[in-house]
Each structure stands twice: as C-alpha cells, then as structure tokens.
Tab-separated table of C-alpha atoms in Angstrom:
chain	number	residue	atom	x	y	z
S	1	UNK	CA	0.000	0.000	0.000
S	2	UNK	CA	2.831	2.419	0.882
S	3	UNK	CA	4.537	1.664	-2.478
S	4	UNK	CA	1.276	2.496	-4.309
S	5	UNK	CA	0.961	5.798	-2.374
S	6	UNK	CA	4.564	6.771	-3.238
S	7	UNK	CA	4.036	6.005	-6.938
S	8	UNK	CA	0.779	8.020	-6.983
S	9	UNK	CA	2.531	10.913	-5.283
S	10	UNK	CA	5.383	10.766	-7.800
S	11	UNK	CA	2.915	10.722	-10.681
S	12	UNK	CA	1.247	13.870	-9.364
S	13	UNK	CA	4.636	15.592	-8.855
S	14	UNK	CA	5.728	14.665	-12.354
S	15	UNK	CA	2.634	16.325	-13.782
S	16	UNK	CA	3.749	19.691	-12.387
S	17	UNK	CA	5.498	21.935	-14.922
S	18	UNK	CA	9.228	21.564	-14.349
S	19	UNK	CA	9.997	24.912	-15.944
S	20	UNK	CA	7.753	27.431	-14.141
S	21	UNK	CA	6.525	27.180	-10.593
S	22	UNK	CA	3.420	29.072	-11.665
S	23	UNK	CA	-0.128	27.956	-12.392
S	24	UNK	CA	-0.081	26.721	-15.983
S	25	UNK	CA	-2.611	25.457	-18.501
S	26	UNK	CA	-2.130	22.237	-20.432
S	27	UNK	CA	1.379	20.860	-20.108
S	28	UNK	CA	3.613	19.895	-23.008
S	29	UNK	CA	4.556	16.531	-21.571
S	30	UNK	CA	3.787	14.351	-18.558
S	31	UNK	CA	5.700	11.490	-17.065
S	32	UNK	CA	3.476	8.434	-16.641
S	33	UNK	CA	4.867	5.171	-15.264
S	34	UNK	CA	8.443	6.255	-16.044
S	35	UNK	CA	7.902	7.299	-19.679
S	36	UNK	CA	7.415	10.762	-21.167
S	37	UNK	CA	4.116	11.318	-22.944
S	38	UNK	CA	4.680	14.059	-25.505
S	39	UNK	CA	1.941	16.516	-26.404
S	40	UNK	CA	0.782	15.647	-29.939
S	41	UNK	CA	0.909	19.325	-30.935
S	42	UNK	CA	4.629	19.732	-29.982
S	43	UNK	CA	5.946	18.745	-33.420
S	44	UNK	CA	3.115	20.299	-35.415
S	45	UNK	CA	2.825	23.874	-34.154
S	46	UNK	CA	0.882	25.885	-36.770
S	47	UNK	CA	2.466	29.222	-35.767
S	48	UNK	CA	6.132	28.674	-36.682
S	49	UNK	CA	5.754	30.726	-39.864
S	50	UNK	CA	4.843	33.784	-37.731
S	51	UNK	CA	8.367	33.925	-36.230
S	52	UNK	CA	10.183	37.108	-37.301
S	53	UNK	CA	13.945	36.505	-37.069
S	54	UNK	CA	14.773	40.046	-38.199
S	55	UNK	CA	13.496	41.524	-34.893
S	56	UNK	CA	15.270	39.044	-32.619
S	57	UNK	CA	18.087	40.614	-30.603
S	58	UNK	CA	19.572	38.702	-27.675
S	59	UNK	CA	22.365	41.194	-26.898
S	60	UNK	CA	20.390	43.075	-24.271
S	61	UNK	CA	19.743	42.349	-20.623
S	62	UNK	CA	17.416	39.398	-20.139
S	63	UNK	CA	14.615	41.055	-18.162
S	64	UNK	CA	10.846	41.357	-18.563
S	65	UNK	CA	9.859	44.539	-20.429
S	66	UNK	CA	6.956	45.068	-17.989
S	67	UNK	CA	7.985	43.779	-14.540
S	68	UNK	CA	11.786	44.269	-15.109
S	69	UNK	CA	12.317	40.871	-13.443
S	70	UNK	CA	15.167	38.529	-14.449
S	71	UNK	CA	13.238	35.399	-13.372
S	72	UNK	CA	11.624	33.112	-15.991
S	73	UNK	CA	12.046	35.505	-18.917
S	74	UNK	CA	10.655	34.526	-22.319
S	75	UNK	CA	11.334	36.176	-25.665
S	76	UNK	CA	8.352	36.645	-27.976
S	77	UNK	CA	9.663	35.408	-31.332
S	78	UNK	CA	7.149	37.512	-33.271
S	79	UNK	CA	7.968	41.005	-31.884
S	80	UNK	CA	11.260	40.330	-30.060
S	81	UNK	CA	10.121	41.685	-26.658
S	82	UNK	CA	10.885	39.955	-23.353
S	83	UNK	CA	8.141	38.887	-20.921
S	84	UNK	CA	8.077	37.047	-17.612
S	85	UNK	CA	6.528	33.613	-17.017
S	86	UNK	CA	3.991	31.705	-19.060
S	87	UNK	CA	1.294	30.876	-16.461
S	88	UNK	CA	-2.319	32.064	-16.788
S	89	UNK	CA	-1.679	35.468	-15.183
S	90	UNK	CA	1.858	36.024	-16.477
S	91	UNK	CA	2.977	38.851	-18.766
S	92	UNK	CA	3.933	36.447	-21.583
S	93	UNK	CA	0.525	34.749	-21.408
S	94	UNK	CA	-1.296	38.113	-21.457
S	95	UNK	CA	0.843	39.277	-24.401
S	96	UNK	CA	0.058	36.119	-26.363
S	97	UNK	CA	-3.710	36.629	-25.927
S	98	UNK	CA	-3.699	40.389	-26.456
S	99	UNK	CA	-1.519	40.462	-29.606
S	100	UNK	CA	-2.010	36.877	-30.885
S	101	UNK	CA	1.758	36.268	-30.709
S	102	UNK	CA	2.089	32.570	-30.006
S	103	UNK	CA	5.750	31.431	-30.107
S	104	UNK	CA	8.008	32.092	-27.101
S	105	UNK	CA	11.536	31.064	-26.112
S	106	UNK	CA	12.672	30.593	-22.511
S	107	UNK	CA	15.975	32.530	-22.418
S	108	UNK	CA	17.374	30.299	-19.686
S	109	UNK	CA	16.356	26.752	-20.640
S	110	UNK	CA	16.359	27.446	-24.426
S	111	UNK	CA	12.965	25.673	-24.760
S	112	UNK	CA	10.244	26.923	-27.112
S	113	UNK	CA	6.575	27.192	-26.114
S	114	UNK	CA	3.278	27.960	-27.786
S	115	UNK	CA	1.035	30.297	-25.759
S	116	UNK	CA	-1.704	30.561	-24.624
S	117	UNK	CA	-2.077	26.792	-25.347
S	118	UNK	CA	1.064	26.226	-23.284
S	119	UNK	CA	2.766	23.276	-24.937
S	120	UNK	CA	6.459	22.879	-25.730
S	121	UNK	CA	7.416	23.200	-29.393
S	122	UNK	CA	9.938	20.669	-30.697
S	123	UNK	CA	11.224	21.545	-34.159
S	124	UNK	CA	14.741	21.392	-35.617
S	125	UNK	CA	14.085	24.506	-37.737
S	126	UNK	CA	14.396	26.574	-34.532
S	127	UNK	CA	17.996	25.532	-33.825
S	128	UNK	CA	19.390	28.645	-35.535
S	129	UNK	CA	17.597	30.815	-32.942
S	130	UNK	CA	19.018	28.934	-29.939
S	131	UNK	CA	22.494	29.087	-31.520
S	132	UNK	CA	22.308	32.877	-31.826
S	133	UNK	CA	21.198	33.110	-28.186
S	134	UNK	CA	23.903	30.727	-26.980
S	135	UNK	CA	26.637	29.972	-29.557
S	136	UNK	CA	28.838	26.957	-28.805
S	137	UNK	CA	32.218	26.030	-30.256
S	138	UNK	CA	33.848	22.632	-30.620
S	139	UNK	CA	37.608	22.188	-30.178
S	140	UNK	CA	37.830	21.372	-33.892
S	141	UNK	CA	36.013	24.603	-34.829
S	142	UNK	CA	38.291	26.666	-32.562
S	143	UNK	CA	41.442	25.029	-33.968
S	144	UNK	CA	40.452	26.092	-37.493
S	145	UNK	CA	39.533	29.724	-36.757
S	146	UNK	CA	42.906	31.171	-37.799
S	147	UNK	CA	43.310	28.912	-40.818
S	148	UNK	CA	40.550	30.275	-43.048
S	149	UNK	CA	38.967	33.585	-43.974
S	150	UNK	CA	35.532	32.506	-45.116
S	151	UNK	CA	32.892	35.230	-45.268
S	152	UNK	CA	29.562	34.345	-43.662
S	153	UNK	CA	26.150	35.758	-44.517
S	154	UNK	CA	24.009	37.029	-41.655
S	155	UNK	CA	20.225	36.589	-41.658
S	156	UNK	CA	19.826	40.264	-42.648
S	157	UNK	CA	21.857	39.596	-45.827
S	158	UNK	CA	25.126	41.321	-44.853
S	159	UNK	CA	28.381	39.382	-45.092
S	160	UNK	CA	30.968	39.409	-42.316
S	161	UNK	CA	34.127	37.753	-41.035
S	162	UNK	CA	33.625	36.208	-37.575
S	163	UNK	CA	35.769	38.160	-35.098
S	164	UNK	CA	35.845	41.247	-37.323
S	165	UNK	CA	32.479	42.505	-36.125
S	166	UNK	CA	31.385	46.029	-35.176
S	167	UNK	CA	30.364	46.821	-31.593
S	168	UNK	CA	27.508	49.216	-30.958
S	169	UNK	CA	28.458	52.537	-29.312
S	170	UNK	CA	25.506	52.924	-26.944
S	171	UNK	CA	26.474	56.482	-26.001
S	172	UNK	CA	30.125	57.017	-25.061
S	173	UNK	CA	31.580	53.533	-24.648
S	174	UNK	CA	33.924	53.386	-27.652
S	175	UNK	CA	36.899	53.530	-25.219
S	176	UNK	CA	35.810	50.112	-23.867
S	177	UNK	CA	34.731	48.705	-27.258
S	178	UNK	CA	38.217	48.996	-28.781
S	179	UNK	CA	39.842	47.207	-25.826
S	180	UNK	CA	37.249	44.399	-25.954
S	181	UNK	CA	37.728	44.043	-29.737
S	182	UNK	CA	41.517	43.934	-29.310
S	183	UNK	CA	41.344	41.166	-26.685
S	184	UNK	CA	38.780	39.225	-28.754
S	185	UNK	CA	41.419	38.987	-31.490
S	186	UNK	CA	44.205	37.568	-29.298
S	187	UNK	CA	43.964	33.837	-30.210
S	188	UNK	CA	44.902	32.138	-26.883
S	189	UNK	CA	42.614	34.512	-24.934
S	190	UNK	CA	39.837	34.008	-27.496
S	191	UNK	CA	40.184	30.214	-27.460
S	192	UNK	CA	39.990	30.140	-23.650
S	193	UNK	CA	36.766	32.178	-23.499
S	194	UNK	CA	35.081	30.495	-26.483
S	195	UNK	CA	34.854	27.287	-24.406
S	196	UNK	CA	32.794	27.922	-21.297
S	197	UNK	CA	34.119	24.691	-19.769
S	198	UNK	CA	37.503	26.403	-19.268
S	199	UNK	CA	36.174	28.696	-16.549
S	200	UNK	CA	32.801	27.237	-15.557
S	201	UNK	CA	34.210	25.362	-12.559
S	202	UNK	CA	36.009	28.313	-10.953
S	203	UNK	CA	34.643	28.832	-7.465
S	204	UNK	CA	34.239	32.334	-6.068
S	205	UNK	CA	33.347	33.448	-2.533
S	206	UNK	CA	29.605	33.934	-1.800
S	207	UNK	CA	28.358	37.363	-2.867
S	208	UNK	CA	31.327	37.931	-5.211
S	209	UNK	CA	30.093	39.829	-8.282
S	210	UNK	CA	33.402	39.941	-10.174
S	211	UNK	CA	32.850	36.541	-11.831
S	212	UNK	CA	30.012	38.210	-13.758
S	213	UNK	CA	32.768	39.958	-15.731
S	214	UNK	CA	34.179	36.574	-16.813
S	215	UNK	CA	30.747	35.225	-17.818
S	216	UNK	CA	29.804	38.322	-19.815
S	217	UNK	CA	33.188	38.489	-21.568
S	218	UNK	CA	32.826	34.832	-22.564
S	219	UNK	CA	29.330	35.500	-23.924
S	220	UNK	CA	30.579	38.538	-25.885
S	221	UNK	CA	33.518	36.543	-27.272
S	222	UNK	CA	31.191	33.784	-28.523
S	223	UNK	CA	28.830	36.330	-30.126
S	224	UNK	CA	31.677	38.113	-31.927
S	225	UNK	CA	32.978	34.817	-33.345
S	226	UNK	CA	29.541	33.318	-34.103
S	227	UNK	CA	29.455	32.218	-37.783
S	228	UNK	CA	25.619	32.069	-37.731
S	229	UNK	CA	24.694	35.577	-36.531
S	230	UNK	CA	21.393	37.199	-37.535
S	231	UNK	CA	23.185	40.545	-38.020
S	232	UNK	CA	26.776	41.562	-38.720
S	233	UNK	CA	27.256	43.567	-35.525
S	234	UNK	CA	26.951	42.978	-31.782
S	235	UNK	CA	25.786	45.181	-28.919
S	236	UNK	CA	28.066	44.942	-25.844
S	237	UNK	CA	25.189	46.065	-23.583
S	238	UNK	CA	25.329	43.191	-21.059
S	239	UNK	CA	29.139	43.204	-21.004
S	240	UNK	CA	29.225	46.933	-20.275
S	241	UNK	CA	26.567	46.678	-17.581
S	242	UNK	CA	28.852	44.173	-15.844
S	243	UNK	CA	31.749	46.655	-16.249
S	244	UNK	CA	29.706	49.484	-14.665
S	245	UNK	CA	28.669	47.226	-11.784
S	246	UNK	CA	32.050	45.584	-11.127
S	247	UNK	CA	34.024	48.842	-11.430
S	248	UNK	CA	31.596	50.557	-9.020
S	249	UNK	CA	30.706	53.054	-11.782
S	250	UNK	CA	34.319	54.110	-12.406
S	251	UNK	CA	33.711	53.160	-16.045
S	252	UNK	CA	30.381	54.099	-17.591
S	253	UNK	CA	28.437	53.743	-20.824
S	254	UNK	CA	27.330	57.391	-20.907
S	255	UNK	CA	30.653	59.081	-20.123
S	256	UNK	CA	33.820	58.946	-22.232
S	257	UNK	CA	36.659	57.093	-20.491
S	258	UNK	CA	40.324	56.413	-21.104
S	259	UNK	CA	41.149	53.180	-22.961
S	260	UNK	CA	44.415	52.574	-21.042
S	261	UNK	CA	42.708	53.113	-17.655
S	262	UNK	CA	39.951	50.706	-18.690
S	263	UNK	CA	42.388	48.106	-20.036
S	264	UNK	CA	44.469	48.231	-16.814
S	265	UNK	CA	41.389	47.709	-14.641
S	266	UNK	CA	39.903	45.045	-16.946
S	267	UNK	CA	43.094	42.951	-17.076
S	268	UNK	CA	43.497	42.968	-13.292
S	269	UNK	CA	39.779	42.405	-12.613
S	270	UNK	CA	39.605	39.438	-15.038
S	271	UNK	CA	42.814	37.971	-13.600
S	272	UNK	CA	41.373	38.123	-10.067
S	273	UNK	CA	37.939	36.823	-11.089
S	274	UNK	CA	39.584	33.810	-12.772
S	275	UNK	CA	41.216	32.945	-9.442
S	276	UNK	CA	44.587	34.440	-10.328
S	277	UNK	CA	46.889	35.993	-7.714
S	278	UNK	CA	50.466	37.313	-7.695
S	279	UNK	CA	51.709	33.729	-7.455
S	280	UNK	CA	48.876	31.826	-9.136
S	281	UNK	CA	48.681	32.389	-12.916
S	282	UNK	CA	45.575	32.875	-15.051
S	283	UNK	CA	45.112	32.901	-18.820
S	284	UNK	CA	45.785	36.682	-18.696
S	285	UNK	CA	49.228	36.309	-17.126
S	286	UNK	CA	50.100	33.346	-19.383
S	287	UNK	CA	49.378	35.492	-22.453
S	288	UNK	CA	50.522	39.000	-21.452
S	289	UNK	CA	52.868	38.831	-18.438
S	290	UNK	CA	56.565	39.551	-18.773
S	291	UNK	CA	59.128	40.623	-16.205
S	292	UNK	CA	61.764	43.321	-15.805
S	293	UNK	CA	64.512	44.588	-13.557
S	294	UNK	CA	64.111	48.057	-12.095
S	295	UNK	CA	67.179	49.982	-10.904
S	296	UNK	CA	66.222	52.827	-8.551
S	297	UNK	CA	68.492	55.585	-7.216
S	298	UNK	CA	67.259	58.230	-4.780
S	299	UNK	CA	68.227	61.820	-5.591
S	300	UNK	CA	69.046	64.515	-3.002
S	301	UNK	CA	66.650	67.434	-2.734
S	302	UNK	CA	67.473	70.007	-5.461
S	303	UNK	CA	67.495	72.882	-2.953
S	304	UNK	CA	70.419	71.441	-0.969
S	305	UNK	CA	73.952	72.847	-1.218
S	306	UNK	CA	76.401	70.942	-3.501
S	307	UNK	CA	78.477	69.744	-0.483
S	308	UNK	CA	75.349	68.389	1.214
S	309	UNK	CA	74.328	66.552	-1.960
S	310	UNK	CA	77.771	64.947	-2.286
S	311	UNK	CA	77.679	63.837	1.342
S	312	UNK	CA	74.275	62.236	0.884
S	313	UNK	CA	75.214	60.445	-2.358
S	314	UNK	CA	77.770	58.251	-0.567
S	315	UNK	CA	75.252	57.059	2.054
S	316	UNK	CA	73.531	53.707	1.663
S	317	UNK	CA	70.102	55.315	1.269
S	318	UNK	CA	71.219	56.982	-1.979
S	319	UNK	CA	72.830	53.888	-3.554
S	320	UNK	CA	71.153	52.212	-6.528
S	321	UNK	CA	68.696	49.455	-5.569
S	322	UNK	CA	67.629	46.639	-7.901
S	323	UNK	CA	64.208	44.965	-7.845
S	324	UNK	CA	62.355	42.458	-10.027
S	325	UNK	CA	58.827	43.197	-11.213
S	326	UNK	CA	56.238	41.645	-13.507
S	327	UNK	CA	54.188	43.600	-16.056
S	328	UNK	CA	51.085	43.068	-18.176
S	329	UNK	CA	51.939	45.986	-20.492
S	330	UNK	CA	54.803	48.424	-21.093
S	331	UNK	CA	54.294	52.205	-21.004
S	332	UNK	CA	56.259	54.066	-23.687
S	333	UNK	CA	56.922	57.787	-23.121
S	334	UNK	CA	56.715	60.231	-26.016
S	335	UNK	CA	59.208	63.097	-26.274
S	336	UNK	CA	57.693	66.507	-25.505
S	337	UNK	CA	56.019	67.728	-28.683
S	338	UNK	CA	57.736	70.875	-30.036
S	339	UNK	CA	55.317	73.284	-31.696
S	340	UNK	CA	57.227	73.818	-34.926
S	341	UNK	CA	55.590	75.941	-37.592
S	342	UNK	CA	56.408	75.971	-41.266
S	343	UNK	CA	56.405	78.984	-43.605
S	344	UNK	CA	52.641	78.805	-44.036
S	345	UNK	CA	52.144	78.952	-40.245
S	346	UNK	CA	50.900	75.362	-40.209
S	347	UNK	CA	51.740	73.219	-37.211
S	348	UNK	CA	54.136	70.390	-38.022
S	349	UNK	CA	53.243	67.156	-36.243
S	350	UNK	CA	56.477	65.641	-34.870
S	351	UNK	CA	57.381	62.006	-35.487
S	352	UNK	CA	59.478	59.543	-33.491
S	353	UNK	CA	60.697	56.010	-34.342
S	354	UNK	CA	59.343	53.216	-32.111
S	355	UNK	CA	62.905	52.130	-31.231
S	356	UNK	CA	63.644	55.590	-29.783
S	357	UNK	CA	60.861	55.294	-27.211
S	358	UNK	CA	61.695	51.629	-26.545
S	359	UNK	CA	65.163	52.788	-25.377
S	360	UNK	CA	63.553	53.320	-21.951
S	361	UNK	CA	64.019	49.546	-21.447
S	362	UNK	CA	67.639	49.165	-22.643
S	363	UNK	CA	69.052	49.186	-19.081
S	364	UNK	CA	71.034	52.404	-19.631
S	365	UNK	CA	68.440	55.131	-20.169
S	366	UNK	CA	67.687	56.905	-16.905
S	367	UNK	CA	64.377	58.587	-16.226
S	368	UNK	CA	63.552	60.902	-13.340
S	369	UNK	CA	60.425	60.220	-11.288
S	370	UNK	CA	59.098	62.826	-8.890
S	371	UNK	CA	56.879	62.188	-5.906
S	372	UNK	CA	55.462	64.705	-3.476
S	373	UNK	CA	58.508	64.421	-1.191
S	374	UNK	CA	61.304	62.668	-3.092
S	375	UNK	CA	62.916	62.303	-6.517
S	376	UNK	CA	64.276	59.085	-8.030
S	377	UNK	CA	66.257	58.037	-11.092
S	378	UNK	CA	65.122	54.758	-12.609
S	379	UNK	CA	66.457	52.389	-15.263
S	380	UNK	CA	64.565	49.430	-16.721
S	381	UNK	CA	65.660	46.194	-18.388
S	382	UNK	CA	63.472	43.291	-19.507
S	383	UNK	CA	64.107	39.786	-18.176
S	384	UNK	CA	61.222	37.860	-19.780
S	385	UNK	CA	59.079	38.556	-22.833
S	386	UNK	CA	55.447	37.346	-22.988
S	387	UNK	CA	53.785	35.586	-25.974
S	388	UNK	CA	51.751	38.780	-26.552
S	389	UNK	CA	53.311	42.136	-25.679
S	390	UNK	CA	51.139	45.201	-25.026
S	391	UNK	CA	52.507	48.729	-25.506
S	392	UNK	CA	50.718	51.790	-24.109
S	393	UNK	CA	51.982	54.992	-25.718
S	394	UNK	CA	51.599	57.762	-23.151
S	395	UNK	CA	49.753	60.490	-25.075
S	396	UNK	CA	48.002	62.265	-22.214
S	397	UNK	CA	49.442	64.284	-19.355
S	398	UNK	CA	47.116	65.408	-16.595
S	399	UNK	CA	47.579	68.324	-14.266
S	400	UNK	CA	45.253	70.132	-11.871
S	401	UNK	CA	43.579	72.152	-14.588
S	402	UNK	CA	43.354	70.177	-17.814
S	403	UNK	CA	44.466	67.138	-19.819
S	404	UNK	CA	47.001	67.710	-22.568
S	405	UNK	CA	47.467	65.418	-25.568
S	406	UNK	CA	50.755	64.759	-27.342
S	407	UNK	CA	50.045	64.319	-31.098
S	408	UNK	CA	53.474	62.836	-31.953
S	409	UNK	CA	53.239	60.111	-34.585
S	410	UNK	CA	55.159	56.937	-33.739
S	411	UNK	CA	56.844	55.353	-36.767
S	412	UNK	CA	56.873	51.573	-36.470
S	413	UNK	CA	57.179	48.550	-38.757
S	414	UNK	CA	54.159	46.215	-38.811
S	415	UNK	CA	56.317	43.076	-38.590
S	416	UNK	CA	59.716	41.855	-37.398
S	417	UNK	CA	60.276	44.097	-34.383
S	418	UNK	CA	63.205	42.480	-32.551
S	419	UNK	CA	63.378	43.267	-28.823
S	420	UNK	CA	66.517	41.260	-27.994
S	421	UNK	CA	68.604	44.347	-27.164
S	422	UNK	CA	66.190	45.296	-24.346
S	423	UNK	CA	66.794	42.009	-22.493
S	424	UNK	CA	69.408	41.333	-19.828
S	425	UNK	CA	72.399	39.226	-20.952
S	426	UNK	CA	71.030	36.128	-19.175
S	427	UNK	CA	67.620	36.598	-20.794
S	428	UNK	CA	69.204	37.017	-24.246
S	429	UNK	CA	70.559	33.498	-23.867
S	430	UNK	CA	67.355	31.923	-22.500
S	431	UNK	CA	64.790	33.703	-24.720
S	432	UNK	CA	64.757	31.782	-28.016
S	433	UNK	CA	62.582	34.156	-30.019
S	434	UNK	CA	62.371	37.900	-29.464
S	435	UNK	CA	60.763	39.045	-32.730
S	436	UNK	CA	57.204	40.395	-32.747
S	437	UNK	CA	54.490	41.246	-35.293
S	438	UNK	CA	51.692	43.761	-34.722
S	439	UNK	CA	48.177	42.258	-34.359
S	440	UNK	CA	46.117	45.174	-32.945
S	441	UNK	CA	46.476	48.960	-32.900
S	442	UNK	CA	44.116	51.225	-30.916
S	443	UNK	CA	43.971	54.856	-32.037
S	444	UNK	CA	42.670	57.992	-30.307
S	445	UNK	CA	41.523	60.821	-32.597
S	446	UNK	CA	40.570	64.343	-31.542
S	447	UNK	CA	40.716	66.298	-28.303
S	448	UNK	CA	41.977	64.754	-25.047
S	449	UNK	CA	38.751	64.652	-23.020
S	450	UNK	CA	36.448	64.135	-25.992
S	451	UNK	CA	37.702	62.521	-29.168
S	452	UNK	CA	36.903	59.061	-30.492
S	453	UNK	CA	38.555	55.656	-30.585
S	454	UNK	CA	39.064	53.216	-33.444
S	455	UNK	CA	41.038	50.007	-33.782
S	456	UNK	CA	43.084	48.257	-36.469
S	457	UNK	CA	42.999	44.457	-36.221
S	458	UNK	CA	44.854	41.762	-38.142
S	459	UNK	CA	42.607	38.879	-39.217
S	460	UNK	CA	44.874	35.847	-38.801
S	461	UNK	CA	42.978	33.685	-41.302
S	462	UNK	CA	43.260	36.089	-44.243
S	463	UNK	CA	46.348	38.094	-43.211
S	464	UNK	CA	44.354	41.271	-43.969
S	465	UNK	CA	43.993	44.354	-41.775
S	466	UNK	CA	40.626	45.824	-40.814
S	467	UNK	CA	39.647	49.108	-39.188
S	468	UNK	CA	36.702	49.059	-36.781
S	469	UNK	CA	35.007	52.137	-35.362
S	470	UNK	CA	31.791	51.283	-33.526
S	471	UNK	CA	29.558	49.550	-36.121
S	472	UNK	CA	31.736	50.483	-39.112
S	473	UNK	CA	34.146	47.834	-40.392
S	474	UNK	CA	36.414	48.506	-43.410
S	475	UNK	CA	39.541	46.849	-44.765
S	476	UNK	CA	42.691	48.966	-44.600
S	477	UNK	CA	46.196	48.911	-46.070
S	478	UNK	CA	48.917	48.157	-43.498
S	479	UNK	CA	50.795	51.310	-44.602
S	480	UNK	CA	47.898	53.466	-43.336
S	481	UNK	CA	48.153	52.078	-39.786
S	482	UNK	CA	51.500	53.770	-39.119
S	483	UNK	CA	50.047	57.223	-39.886
S	484	UNK	CA	47.651	57.143	-36.935
S	485	UNK	CA	48.006	58.406	-33.367
S	486	UNK	CA	48.565	54.943	-31.887
S	487	UNK	CA	47.604	54.631	-28.216
S	488	UNK	CA	47.609	50.899	-27.381
S	489	UNK	CA	49.304	48.170	-29.414
S	490	UNK	CA	49.327	44.371	-29.090
S	491	UNK	CA	52.288	42.518	-30.593
S	492	UNK	CA	52.486	38.761	-31.130
S	493	UNK	CA	55.745	36.866	-30.703
S	494	UNK	CA	56.631	34.961	-33.850
S	495	UNK	CA	56.529	31.175	-33.622
S	496	UNK	CA	59.933	29.533	-33.585
S	497	UNK	CA	59.444	27.905	-36.963
S	498	UNK	CA	58.466	31.185	-38.636
S	499	UNK	CA	61.022	32.372	-41.137
S	500	UNK	CA	61.428	36.100	-41.470
S	501	UNK	CA	59.918	36.295	-44.916
S	502	UNK	CA	57.485	39.116	-44.076
S	503	UNK	CA	58.270	42.372	-45.771
S	504	UNK	CA	58.508	45.035	-43.069
S	505	UNK	CA	56.265	47.961	-43.876
C-alpha cells in the first residue's frame, strides 16, 4: 500500500510543470509510469511561420519589459520583446492573448513554447535561434579559426568575417569597445573564453560579483565569433553593464573614459575573477605577463647645497637598488612635442621612431620620477618577454587644470620588431625568439577629453587588416596604420618555426 501511495505521489509531482513554478494550462509533456508522454501538438505547431527573425536581438539584458524581473524571462519570437513567465496570469501569457503572438523562447532553458495553449514546441528549424542566443564552439572549430577567412552571410543579408564585427556605441563607450575588440582577437585569450568549460568550474566566494565579468566576456567573445549571426554587428550592452557594476561606476556607458585606464582595470579584474593571484597564474598572465629589472636611485633634494648633496650620495640610502617586477603591459613615453611651424604657419606634427621610445628599457636610459617628497632616477631592463606584448603609448598628461594630448606620430614597422637588445644578458641566452608582429592597434583621434577611438585588427585567417570604429568595419592597407596616433598596441611573438619572410612595412 505504501509503495502504491509513493508512486501516486510521484505521478502527481511529475505532472507539475518543471519549468515554471506558476499555475499553468495544459502541459507539453507528462511522465506516466516512467515514460514521457509528448503533447501531440509539440511537433506540429501551426504558428512557426509567424516567427520574425529580423526583430530578434539577444544582446540586451534578459529582463521582462513590464515587470523588469530577471526570473523566468521569455522572448516573444514575433515582436522580439521579453516577458516574464507563461502561467495564466503572467505577462507572456497576457501578451500572447492580447496580440495573438504565439511562439516564445525561454531565455534560460532554451525551450520553445506555444502560448496561450502552453505546450512545448519541438522543431529542428528553430535551432538557428538557440544558436544565436547561446553559440557553442567545438575544439575542432576553434582550432580552425585562424586557418581560413571565409565570409559568412548574416540573416539580414550582410556578409561578415567572424571576429571582425562592429560593436555598438551605446552612447560614449567606444573607449571600452576597442579594448574588448583587441582582446577578442588575441587567439589564446579568445580560445579560452570560447569554451565555457575552461572557466565554468572556478569557485568564487559567496556574494562575489566579479565573476560576472568573466561570464559576460565569454558571452561577448562567442557572439563576436559566431558564424551564424542574424546581423553583422553585436551590442556589448550586457558586457558593459557588468563593467559598470564591477568597477563601481568608475567606467560608464554614458561618459567617455580612457582606454588605457579601462584596459588596466579590466586585465586585473579578469585575472582576479579567474582565481589568479600574484603567485597563481591565469590565462591573462600566461598570455601577457613579462618581467623586468628596475634599478632605482634616490636623488638629493634640489634645494640642498652641492656639499650636502655629495655627502648624501655616498650614504647607503642613496645607492642604486635593484628589484624584479612583472608587467602586463609596457608604457612608452613620447618626447615633448615641439610646436614647430612651417612657412605657411601650419603646425608640423612631430614624429618619433618606435625604437627611440623603446630605449627606456635598454638598461642604460635613466628617467627621473618625482613624488610629493622625493625624486628618483630609474632604469629598466626586460628579463622575460610574454607571448603577446602590449605597448601603451603615453599620449596624455594630466595636471590640476586640464588634460594635454601629445600628437606625436610613432613610426613603427608592422612586422619583425626584434626586442633582444632590451633584455638582460642572461635573458638574451634563454629567450629563443624575441621578434614580434603587430596584431592590434588602438587609435585615439581628436581632443583629449572628448575625441573618439578606433582600432586596427589583423585577421589571422586572411592576413588582412581591418579598421573598426563602432559599427563600421572597413579593410585597410597596413601602410595606413602607421600614420595614426597609436595609443595601445598588441604585438604577437613569432613562432619559432616562422622564417622572417614578411616584408617590413
């Protein structure tokens, strides 16, 4: 008798909708005596031809357009709006009756339903919609990404190269867009985030919101590389909302920011959220981290008498100290821009070779650093080069009153930049390959506090360069890249088997 009661109880429990805990109408399937009884209408829904793929946009926050709730959100596949629930009194149910829109997708479970009849729709023709909502990549697919340059056609008819996709500038977020696009085109970083399994198991403390940054960046990466997109651009809305939240509003969508400040915060925040520490590596440190020696010498106060300075210089406090430090990027200082004018009273924009500003790291060049109380002389020398090297060219100087921009053009080759001379003697022996090729170049145009950002990216599959500014994507000649006011650059170390057969531009 007790066995019969348990089985009856189980049967009743199994008849409850396993998707919503709300009151629902007829259910799509019931479990009877251990087998699923499918609703006969599931594979013959008469409303599939009412689906309008051109209005579907899954880039925005998954919340109900009426209640603003994140729980049990369904997308109406006829008008593209989001509604909560599908029970008799829910917003999705009401919408289906009021507007005769019948096909809905649960944005969490990826199941399709017909409302108000409330049965699950099972049809393979809907797989393209679930793939756009949640793209997935096999190891085989990822391995072939840099080996081909096939153009794909989006549902709206436009053709695009996966990875070379415009990002929507919602208001003033182009400073973040260019950094995200640059990182999305660094192959080892891309490959890590394309497979959710790589970071799904990372455990974070309760209440920690920083892991949201990892999840959203992974989602953005998969959307940018999706070969089956409905449109040839992506909105970074959810990614940027995570940035605003995790940075405690230091970086915003509505206010122009600085790309280097954002990149610095983003690298460190991602590293921490992935469980990385100073001693424990993450994918970020494996890709970008190098190391250097810093030689520091304290200087006497300039107001002291010459005899006092000489006396201090022989004390231990004023002897040169050496320390080891890691870095995720190198800051290159521009020479002060002279305001030359030619005969026609036109300003001449100064130019400087890349190797001149790299001399900061040759171990001999001394640079003075001033603090509120003390002055120091510092020298730098590299001890380890990373697989991908990031340069930040210091264009902006801030003082109490305003921000000033240095317009100096940096002349650099696109390929075959050898950094061996900036390594210590020991590192020159241990580092097998020290030659780098440019893969991304972020540019700032215009005034310091306003202005706009754009990025040049190398597509590894085709070997072609593309310029992206918000939604606009155009191909560009490599020679044009060197004429821009470069701000951030990412360089890739050549593989050991690569022969130097690239023509330097």
